[in-house]
PDB file of C-alpha atoms and ligand atoms in Angstrom:
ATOM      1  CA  UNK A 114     101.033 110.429 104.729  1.00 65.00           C
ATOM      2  CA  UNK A 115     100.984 110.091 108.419  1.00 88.00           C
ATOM      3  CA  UNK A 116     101.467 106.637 109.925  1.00 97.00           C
ATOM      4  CA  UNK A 117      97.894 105.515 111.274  1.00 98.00           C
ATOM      5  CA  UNK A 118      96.406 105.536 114.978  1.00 98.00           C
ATOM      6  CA  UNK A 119      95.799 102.449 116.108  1.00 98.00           C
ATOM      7  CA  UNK A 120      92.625 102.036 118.258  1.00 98.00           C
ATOM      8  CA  UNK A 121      92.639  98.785 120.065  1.00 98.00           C
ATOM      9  CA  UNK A 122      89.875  96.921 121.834  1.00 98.00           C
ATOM     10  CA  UNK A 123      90.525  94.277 124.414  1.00 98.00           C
ATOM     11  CA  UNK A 124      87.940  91.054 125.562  1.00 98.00           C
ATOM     12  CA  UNK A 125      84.346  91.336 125.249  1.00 97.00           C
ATOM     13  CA  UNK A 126      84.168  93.974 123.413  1.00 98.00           C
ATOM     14  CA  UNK A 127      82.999  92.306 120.253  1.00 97.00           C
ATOM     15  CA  UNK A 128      79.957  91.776 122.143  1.00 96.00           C
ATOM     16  CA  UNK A 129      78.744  95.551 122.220  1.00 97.00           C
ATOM     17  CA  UNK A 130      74.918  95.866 121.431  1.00 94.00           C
ATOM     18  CA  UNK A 131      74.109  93.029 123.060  1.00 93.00           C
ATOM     19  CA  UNK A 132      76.041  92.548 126.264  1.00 90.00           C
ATOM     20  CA  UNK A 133      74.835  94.598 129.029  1.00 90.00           C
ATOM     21  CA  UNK A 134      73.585  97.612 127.257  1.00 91.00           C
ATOM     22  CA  UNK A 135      72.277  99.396 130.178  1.00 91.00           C
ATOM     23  CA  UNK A 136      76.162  99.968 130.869  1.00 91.00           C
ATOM     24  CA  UNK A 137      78.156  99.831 127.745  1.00 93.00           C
ATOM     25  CA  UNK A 138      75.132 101.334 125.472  1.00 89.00           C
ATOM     26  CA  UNK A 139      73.857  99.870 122.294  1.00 93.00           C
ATOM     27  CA  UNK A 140      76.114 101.227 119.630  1.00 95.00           C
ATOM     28  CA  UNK A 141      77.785  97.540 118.577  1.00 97.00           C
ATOM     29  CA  UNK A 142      81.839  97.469 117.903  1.00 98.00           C
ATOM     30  CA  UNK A 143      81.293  97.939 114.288  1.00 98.00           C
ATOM     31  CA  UNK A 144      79.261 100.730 114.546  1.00 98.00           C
ATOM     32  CA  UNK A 145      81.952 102.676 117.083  1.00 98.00           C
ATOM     33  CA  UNK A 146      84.185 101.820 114.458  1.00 98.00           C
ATOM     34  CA  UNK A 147      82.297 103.591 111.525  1.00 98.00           C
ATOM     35  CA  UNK A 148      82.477 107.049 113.240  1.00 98.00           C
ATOM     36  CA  UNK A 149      86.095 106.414 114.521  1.00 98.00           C
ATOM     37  CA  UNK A 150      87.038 106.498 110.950  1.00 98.00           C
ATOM     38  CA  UNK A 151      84.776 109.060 109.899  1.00 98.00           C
ATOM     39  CA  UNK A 152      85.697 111.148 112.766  1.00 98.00           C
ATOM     40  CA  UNK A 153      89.629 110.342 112.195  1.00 98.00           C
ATOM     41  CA  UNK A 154      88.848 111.259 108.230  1.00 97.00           C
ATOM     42  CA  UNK A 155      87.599 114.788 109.358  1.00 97.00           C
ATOM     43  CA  UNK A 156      90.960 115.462 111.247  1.00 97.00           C
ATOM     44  CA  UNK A 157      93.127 113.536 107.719  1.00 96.00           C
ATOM     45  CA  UNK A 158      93.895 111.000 110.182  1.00 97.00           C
ATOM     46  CA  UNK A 159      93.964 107.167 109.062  1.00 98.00           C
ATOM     47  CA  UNK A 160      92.801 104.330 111.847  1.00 98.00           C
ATOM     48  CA  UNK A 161      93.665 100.623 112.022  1.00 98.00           C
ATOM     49  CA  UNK A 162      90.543  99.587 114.349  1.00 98.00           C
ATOM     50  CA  UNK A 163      91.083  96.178 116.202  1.00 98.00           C
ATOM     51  CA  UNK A 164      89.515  93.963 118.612  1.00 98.00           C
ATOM     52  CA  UNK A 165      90.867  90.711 120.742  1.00 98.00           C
ATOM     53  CA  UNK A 166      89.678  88.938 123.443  1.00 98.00           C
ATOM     54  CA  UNK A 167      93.311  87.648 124.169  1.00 98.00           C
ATOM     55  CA  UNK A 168      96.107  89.604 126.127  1.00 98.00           C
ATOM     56  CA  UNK A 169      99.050  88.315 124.067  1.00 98.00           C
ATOM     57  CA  UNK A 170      97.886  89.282 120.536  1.00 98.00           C
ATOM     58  CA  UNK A 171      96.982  92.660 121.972  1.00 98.00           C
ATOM     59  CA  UNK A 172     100.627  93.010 123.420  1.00 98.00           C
ATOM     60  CA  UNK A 173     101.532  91.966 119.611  1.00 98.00           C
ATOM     61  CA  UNK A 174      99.813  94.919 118.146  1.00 98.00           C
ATOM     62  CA  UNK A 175     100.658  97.325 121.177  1.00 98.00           C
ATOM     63  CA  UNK A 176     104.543  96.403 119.479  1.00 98.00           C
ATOM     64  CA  UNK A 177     103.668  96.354 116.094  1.00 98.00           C
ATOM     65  CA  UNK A 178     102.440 100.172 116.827  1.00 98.00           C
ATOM     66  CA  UNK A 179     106.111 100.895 117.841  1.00 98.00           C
ATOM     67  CA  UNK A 180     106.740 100.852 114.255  1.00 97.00           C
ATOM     68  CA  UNK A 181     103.361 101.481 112.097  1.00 98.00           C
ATOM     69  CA  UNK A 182     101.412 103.981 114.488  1.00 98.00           C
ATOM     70  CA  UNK A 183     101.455 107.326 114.919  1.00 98.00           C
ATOM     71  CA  UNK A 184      99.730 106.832 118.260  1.00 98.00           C
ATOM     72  CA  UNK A 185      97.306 104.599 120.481  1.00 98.00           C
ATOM     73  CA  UNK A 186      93.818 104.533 121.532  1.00 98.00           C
ATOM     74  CA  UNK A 187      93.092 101.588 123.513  1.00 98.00           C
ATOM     75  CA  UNK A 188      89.753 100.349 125.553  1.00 98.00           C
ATOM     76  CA  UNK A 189      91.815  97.675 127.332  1.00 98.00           C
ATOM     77  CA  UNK A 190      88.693  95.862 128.955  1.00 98.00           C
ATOM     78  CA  UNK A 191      88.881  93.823 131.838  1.00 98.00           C
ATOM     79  CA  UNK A 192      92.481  93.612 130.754  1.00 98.00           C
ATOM     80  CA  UNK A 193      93.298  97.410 131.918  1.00 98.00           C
ATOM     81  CA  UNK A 194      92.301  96.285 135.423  1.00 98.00           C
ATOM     82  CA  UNK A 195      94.997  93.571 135.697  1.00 98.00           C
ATOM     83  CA  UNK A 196      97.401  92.944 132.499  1.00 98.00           C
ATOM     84  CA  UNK A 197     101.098  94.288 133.355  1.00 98.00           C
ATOM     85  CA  UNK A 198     101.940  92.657 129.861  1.00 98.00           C
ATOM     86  CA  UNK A 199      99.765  95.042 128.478  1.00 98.00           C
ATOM     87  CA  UNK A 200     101.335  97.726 130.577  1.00 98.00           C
ATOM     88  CA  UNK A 201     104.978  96.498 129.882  1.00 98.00           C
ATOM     89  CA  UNK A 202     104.032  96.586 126.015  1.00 98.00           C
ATOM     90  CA  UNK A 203     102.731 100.730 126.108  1.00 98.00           C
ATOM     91  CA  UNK A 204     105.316 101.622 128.108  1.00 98.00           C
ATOM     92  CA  UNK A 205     107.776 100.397 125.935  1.00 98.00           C
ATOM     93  CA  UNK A 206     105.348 102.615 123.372  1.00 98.00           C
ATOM     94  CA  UNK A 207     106.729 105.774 122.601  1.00 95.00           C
ATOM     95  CA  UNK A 208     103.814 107.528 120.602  1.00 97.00           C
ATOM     96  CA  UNK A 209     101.233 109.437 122.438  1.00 98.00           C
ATOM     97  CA  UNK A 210      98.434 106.947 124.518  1.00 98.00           C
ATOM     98  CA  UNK A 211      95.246 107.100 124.719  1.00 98.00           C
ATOM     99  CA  UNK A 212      92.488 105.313 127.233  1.00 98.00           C
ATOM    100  CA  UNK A 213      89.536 105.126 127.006  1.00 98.00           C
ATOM    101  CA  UNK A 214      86.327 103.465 128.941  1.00 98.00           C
ATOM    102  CA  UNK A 215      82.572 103.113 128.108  1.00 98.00           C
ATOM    103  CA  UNK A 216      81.497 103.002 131.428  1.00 97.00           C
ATOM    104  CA  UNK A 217      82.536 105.223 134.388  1.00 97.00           C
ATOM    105  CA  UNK A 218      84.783 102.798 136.166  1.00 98.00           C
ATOM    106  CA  UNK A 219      84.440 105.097 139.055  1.00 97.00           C
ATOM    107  CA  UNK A 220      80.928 104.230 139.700  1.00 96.00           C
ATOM    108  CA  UNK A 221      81.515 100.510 139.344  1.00 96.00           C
ATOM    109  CA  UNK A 222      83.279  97.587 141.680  1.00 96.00           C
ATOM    110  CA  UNK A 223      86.142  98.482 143.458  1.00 97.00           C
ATOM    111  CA  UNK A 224      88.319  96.021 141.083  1.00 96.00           C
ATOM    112  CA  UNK A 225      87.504  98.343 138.518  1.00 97.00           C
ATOM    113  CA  UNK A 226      89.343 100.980 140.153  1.00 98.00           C
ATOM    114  CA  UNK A 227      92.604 100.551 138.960  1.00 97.00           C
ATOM    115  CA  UNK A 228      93.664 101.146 135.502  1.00 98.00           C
ATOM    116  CA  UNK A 229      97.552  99.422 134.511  1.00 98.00           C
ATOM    117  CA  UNK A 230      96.942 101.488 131.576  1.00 98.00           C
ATOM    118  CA  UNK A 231      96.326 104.981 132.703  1.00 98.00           C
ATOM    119  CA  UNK A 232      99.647 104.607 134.756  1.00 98.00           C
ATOM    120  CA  UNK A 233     101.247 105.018 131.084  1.00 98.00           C
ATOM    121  CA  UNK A 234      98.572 107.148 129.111  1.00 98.00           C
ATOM    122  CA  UNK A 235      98.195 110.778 128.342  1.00 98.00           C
ATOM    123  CA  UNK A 236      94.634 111.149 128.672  1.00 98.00           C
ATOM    124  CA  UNK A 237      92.038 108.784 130.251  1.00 98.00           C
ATOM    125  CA  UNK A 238      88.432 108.971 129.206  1.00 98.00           C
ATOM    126  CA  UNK A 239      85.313 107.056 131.288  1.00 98.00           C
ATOM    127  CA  UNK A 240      82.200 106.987 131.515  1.00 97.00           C
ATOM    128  CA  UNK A 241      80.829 108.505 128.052  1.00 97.00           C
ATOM    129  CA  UNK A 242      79.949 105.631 126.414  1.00 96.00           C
ATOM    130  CA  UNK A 243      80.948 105.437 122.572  1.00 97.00           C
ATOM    131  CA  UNK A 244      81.317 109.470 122.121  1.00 98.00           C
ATOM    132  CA  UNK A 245      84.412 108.899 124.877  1.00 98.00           C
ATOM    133  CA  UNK A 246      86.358 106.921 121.254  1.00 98.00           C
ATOM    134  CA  UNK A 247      85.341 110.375 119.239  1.00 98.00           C
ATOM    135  CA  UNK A 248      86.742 112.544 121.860  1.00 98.00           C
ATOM    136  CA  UNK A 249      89.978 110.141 121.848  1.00 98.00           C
ATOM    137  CA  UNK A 250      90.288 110.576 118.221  1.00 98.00           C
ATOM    138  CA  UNK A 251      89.880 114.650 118.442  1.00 98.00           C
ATOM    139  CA  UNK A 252      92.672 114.280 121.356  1.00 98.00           C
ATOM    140  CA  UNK A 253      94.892 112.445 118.955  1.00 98.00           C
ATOM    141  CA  UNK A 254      94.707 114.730 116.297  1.00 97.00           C
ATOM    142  CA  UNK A 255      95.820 117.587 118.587  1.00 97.00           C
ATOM    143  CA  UNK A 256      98.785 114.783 119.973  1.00 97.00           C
ATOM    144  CA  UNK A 257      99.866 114.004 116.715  1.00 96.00           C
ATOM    145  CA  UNK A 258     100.013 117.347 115.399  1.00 92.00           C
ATOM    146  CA  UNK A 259      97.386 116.533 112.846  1.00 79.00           C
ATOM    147  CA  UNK A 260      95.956 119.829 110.915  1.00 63.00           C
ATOM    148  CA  UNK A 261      93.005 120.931 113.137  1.00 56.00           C
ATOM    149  CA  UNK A 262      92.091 122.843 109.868  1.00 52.00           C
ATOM    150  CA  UNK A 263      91.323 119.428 107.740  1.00 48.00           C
ATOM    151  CA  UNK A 264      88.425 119.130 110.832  1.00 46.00           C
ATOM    152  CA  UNK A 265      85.171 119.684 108.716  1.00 41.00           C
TER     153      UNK A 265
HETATM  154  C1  DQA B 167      85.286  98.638 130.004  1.00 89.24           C
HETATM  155  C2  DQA B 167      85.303  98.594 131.549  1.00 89.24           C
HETATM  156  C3  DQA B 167      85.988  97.347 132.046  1.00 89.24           C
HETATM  157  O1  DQA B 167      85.992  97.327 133.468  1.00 89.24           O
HETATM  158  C4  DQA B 167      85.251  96.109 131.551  1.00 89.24           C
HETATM  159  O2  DQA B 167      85.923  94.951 131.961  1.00 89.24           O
HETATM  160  C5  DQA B 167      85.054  96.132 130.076  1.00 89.24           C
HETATM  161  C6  DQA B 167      84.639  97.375 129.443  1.00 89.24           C
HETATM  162  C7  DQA B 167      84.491  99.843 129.484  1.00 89.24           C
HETATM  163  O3  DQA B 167      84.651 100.167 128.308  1.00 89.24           O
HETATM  164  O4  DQA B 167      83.715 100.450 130.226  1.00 89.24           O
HETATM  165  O5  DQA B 167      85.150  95.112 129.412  1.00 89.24           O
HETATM  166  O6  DQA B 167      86.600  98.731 129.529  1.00 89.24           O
END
């Protein structure tokens, strides 16, 4: 069996649902991280779905996915705007990377702007609220190689 993707979450995203839904939506973390897996299932991938709200035990897992991931999709938060730990950690990373974004940083402050992250990923995906972590997942499948025919 194929080594897992991991999908990572950075700070505040535990608080999906509730914290300002007019931007993020009102699917909660645990809910995204349903249809990951049953999205990941219909391409015979397997997902290790985390969450942190601190930069070091993300790094931790970034390097623990040098070993025990087949690839990474990663909503780094605020963290993506300013962590070069974070950016040291997936570009030591080499498995395929994926970004993603609820909200389209684009249309936000200009702090928001600049991604660490997307200097190292394959694909970066804003702005379509939880359906952007499907369309990482179909991505990965094609990055990893994974059998587009096990796709129900
Ligand atoms: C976010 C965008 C970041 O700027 C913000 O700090 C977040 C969420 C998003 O998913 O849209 O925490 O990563």
């Amino acid at each position: 069996m194929a080594l897992p993707v991991y999908v990572l979450n950075g700070p505040n995203l535990n608080l999906l649902g509730t914290r300002e839904p007019e931007v993020y939506g009102r699917a909660t973390l645990a809910d995204i991280e349903k249809a990951v897996k049953a999205r990941a299932k219909s391409h015979g991938l397997k997902i290790v779905f985390r969450q942190s709200n601190h930069e070091g035990v993300l790094v931790d897992w970034i390097q623990e996915a040098r070993e025990a991931a087949s690839g990474v999709i990663i909503n780094p938060g605020a963290y993506g705007h300013t962590s070069i730990a974070i950016f040291d950690a997936l570009k030591a990373l080499d498995k395929p990377i994926v970004e993603v974004h609820l909200s389209n940083l684009y249309q936000r402050e200009a702090f928001r702007h600049q991604s660490y992250v997307s200097l190292v990923a394959k694909g970066v995906i804003v702005g379509l609220g939880d359906m952007g972590y499907l369309l990482a997942v179909d991505a990965m499948a094609q990055l990893v190689g994974s059998s587009p025919g096990k796709r129900k």
